[in-house]
Amino acid sequence: MKDSSDMAPSMLKAGTQKRLWNFLSLGWLPTSVRLLVFGSWGICLGLAALVAHISRAPSYLSDDPEVCVNCHVMRPEYVSWRHSSHAEVAHCNDCHVPQDSFWRHWLFKARDGLWHATVFTMRWEPQVIKLSKRAEPVVEQNCRRCHESLISFTSLREHAPGDLRCWDCHTEVPHGSVRGLATTPGYLDPSLPPVGPNTVGPRIGGREPRASGEGAGR
């Protein structure tokens, strides 16, 4: 027979686990209320999964530039970058997300992503998309990070951070100062169905055409 002193800790542990499970499973609530709570949780999780699927949420964890055109208002920015000199050496995240810290990188990306999704969903996007004041130092730092060898032996080293931004002089890099249908090659890419043979014939006023010879002799 086991000593009572040995059984006490195990019984205490079992009692603690039982109370914890009772709390997590909402056993302290009436059955009808528990069903309502669990049903609401299930609906919320289902809607969250549906929204994540429709919005392609997992794709935002990648560095693929095509992720940015999930939001159609960014298509001119994507196409202008794709036809720029930066297309082969830098992606969207290389310029628009901090690269000096792992945690700062992902926190900035998560915060910006949620804000962009909110703006697009609520239709708050401006007519002309510009770099925000909060994002300016991030892009500036990334410009200097990649072009440090150029800055080191030019007069640019005289400019302190915040004095002049790189794009104050390099206005066309990489998206261009003017963005529209005429400045984004390949922007208009309609996929129209092929025109098949006309098996119906012309209509006049919405009526079928007369058969040949119909009405002759009248």
C-alpha atoms as one frame of an Amber mdcrd trajectory, in Angstrom:
protein
   0.000   0.000   0.000   1.276   3.424  -0.946   2.098   5.846   1.747  -0.409
   8.694   2.059   2.454  11.169   1.854   3.275   9.867  -1.664  -0.336  10.054
  -2.831  -0.886  13.643  -1.713   1.252  15.352  -4.404  -0.241  13.244  -7.212
  -3.784  13.931  -6.012  -2.985  17.623  -5.766  -1.596  17.602  -9.317  -4.640
  15.747 -10.644  -6.955  18.192  -8.893  -5.095  21.157 -10.360  -5.291  19.703
 -13.875  -9.007  19.039 -13.457  -9.684  22.602 -12.313  -7.604  23.999 -15.166
  -9.461  21.911 -17.742 -12.789  22.898 -16.199 -11.798  26.555 -16.522 -10.549
  26.288 -20.127 -13.547  24.256 -21.271 -15.903  26.757 -19.621 -17.291  24.009
 -17.440 -18.320  26.623 -14.903 -20.895  27.997 -17.372 -24.319  26.542 -18.189
 -24.364  24.149 -21.157 -26.429  26.502 -23.350 -23.997  29.361 -22.770 -21.018
  27.119 -23.514 -22.570  26.019 -26.805 -23.185  29.650 -27.725 -19.598  30.638
 -26.894 -18.024  27.705 -28.752 -20.330  28.276 -31.724 -19.328  31.938 -31.869
 -15.661  30.982 -31.705 -16.151  28.503 -34.530 -17.864  31.102 -36.723 -15.123
  33.659 -36.038 -12.372  31.144 -36.823 -14.148  30.108 -40.019 -14.536  33.708
 -41.159 -10.895  34.416 -40.315  -9.787  31.411 -42.374 -11.991  32.533 -45.279
 -10.622  36.086 -45.198  -7.055  34.753 -44.996  -7.700  32.571 -48.048  -9.378
  35.298 -50.112  -6.727  37.900 -49.251  -3.878  35.413 -49.807  -2.600  36.239
 -46.329   0.179  33.583 -46.289   1.750  35.208 -49.355   2.567  38.321 -47.304
   5.160  36.342 -45.382   7.263  36.064 -48.542   9.456  38.581 -50.353   7.761
  38.070 -53.720   7.101  41.514 -55.298   3.943  40.183 -56.943   2.382  40.041
 -53.473   2.111  43.832 -53.583  -0.271  43.669 -56.556  -2.774  41.644 -54.541
  -4.034  45.174 -53.961  -4.860  46.393 -57.463  -4.119  50.046 -56.680  -0.412
  49.162 -56.441  -0.196  47.828 -60.000   1.344  51.025 -61.479   4.034  50.938
 -58.771   4.750  47.290 -59.484   4.929  47.722 -63.258   7.119  50.844 -63.051
   9.514  48.974 -60.717   9.492  45.954 -63.030  10.724  48.133 -65.909  13.329
  49.968 -63.822  17.016  49.275 -63.256  16.225  48.106 -59.721  14.109  45.170
 -60.869  17.063  42.789 -61.009  18.749  43.841 -57.769  16.084  44.944 -55.266
  12.579  43.861 -54.345   9.853  45.803 -52.556  10.919  44.678 -49.086  14.558
  45.537 -49.777  13.609  49.209 -49.995  10.401  49.630 -48.007  11.112  47.505
 -44.907  13.910  47.994 -42.328  16.860  45.651 -42.827  18.900  46.486 -39.727
  17.023  44.223 -37.295  15.091  40.959 -37.601  12.420  42.041 -35.121  12.118
  45.580 -36.491  11.824  44.120 -39.997   8.858  41.896 -39.162   7.125  44.332
 -36.795   7.290  47.080 -39.410   6.066  44.714 -42.120   3.167  43.454 -39.978
   2.073  46.947 -38.960   2.295  48.317 -42.492   0.536  45.265 -43.920  -2.409
  45.581 -41.534  -2.680  49.298 -42.219  -2.536  48.815 -45.998  -5.179  46.077
 -45.813  -7.434  48.378 -43.784  -6.983  51.282 -46.201  -7.712  49.099 -49.222
 -10.739  47.405 -47.617 -12.266  50.706 -46.491 -11.425  52.394 -49.828  -9.374
  55.103 -48.120  -6.518  55.024 -50.626  -5.591  58.463 -52.016  -5.730  59.322
 -55.687  -1.928  59.642 -55.734   0.013  57.185 -53.569   3.052  58.733 -51.899
   5.621  57.557 -49.393   4.479  58.280 -45.838   6.578  60.401 -43.483   7.075
  57.384 -41.230   8.443  55.328 -44.129  10.796  57.988 -45.506  13.718  57.306
 -43.122  13.376  53.561 -43.767  13.710  53.952 -47.527  16.475  56.525 -47.103
  18.444  54.154 -44.875  18.077  51.342 -47.399  19.238  53.607 -50.225  22.375
  54.459 -48.279  22.874  50.830 -47.256  23.029  49.609 -50.859  24.827  52.621
 -52.308  27.265  53.186 -49.461  30.258  52.732 -51.758  28.968  55.524 -54.003
  28.171  57.874 -51.144  31.602  57.462 -49.554  33.485  59.277 -52.299  30.894
  61.794 -53.499  29.527  65.032 -52.107  26.528  63.111 -50.804  28.455  62.379
 -47.635  28.029  66.057 -46.738  24.267  65.600 -46.415  23.160  64.498 -42.993
  20.230  62.061 -42.746  17.046  64.095 -43.033  18.733  66.985 -44.841  18.010
  65.775 -48.346  16.316  62.583 -49.389  17.798  60.536 -52.209  14.640  60.954
 -54.292  14.814  64.740 -54.020  17.419  64.472 -56.778  16.736  61.019 -58.200
  13.061  61.688 -58.841  12.595  58.944 -61.426  14.050  56.092 -59.329  12.573
  53.573 -59.335   8.881  54.349 -59.837   9.060  57.681 -61.607   7.581  61.004
 -60.585   4.595  60.553 -62.904   2.692  57.291 -62.781  -0.290  56.487 -64.945
  -1.457  54.348 -67.823   0.907  56.113 -70.238   3.963  55.697 -68.001   3.565
  52.046 -66.995   4.344  49.760 -69.947   2.209  46.659 -70.028  -0.295  48.062
 -67.552  -3.212  47.547 -69.917  -3.235  43.855 -70.599  -6.845  42.880 -71.348
  -7.575  39.244 -72.048 -10.477  39.545 -74.478 -12.177  36.400 -75.806 -11.522
  35.563 -79.451 -14.092  36.694 -81.989 -15.791  33.671 -83.516 -17.778  33.350
 -86.736 -21.042  35.278 -86.889 -23.661  32.529 -86.924 -26.579  34.777 -86.003
 -26.313  37.491 -88.595 -26.859  41.204 -88.232 -29.751  42.523 -86.227 -31.686
  45.658 -87.050 -33.499  47.288 -84.209 -33.188  44.109 -82.163 -35.200  42.057
 -84.713 -34.109  39.071 -86.732 -33.125  39.935 -90.340 -35.592  39.083 -93.098
 -35.148  35.852 -94.948 -34.069  36.238 -98.575 -37.052  36.910-100.840 -39.379
  37.722 -97.957 -41.753  40.527 -98.847 -40.984  40.320-102.561 -43.867  41.280
-104.811 -45.571  43.409-102.178
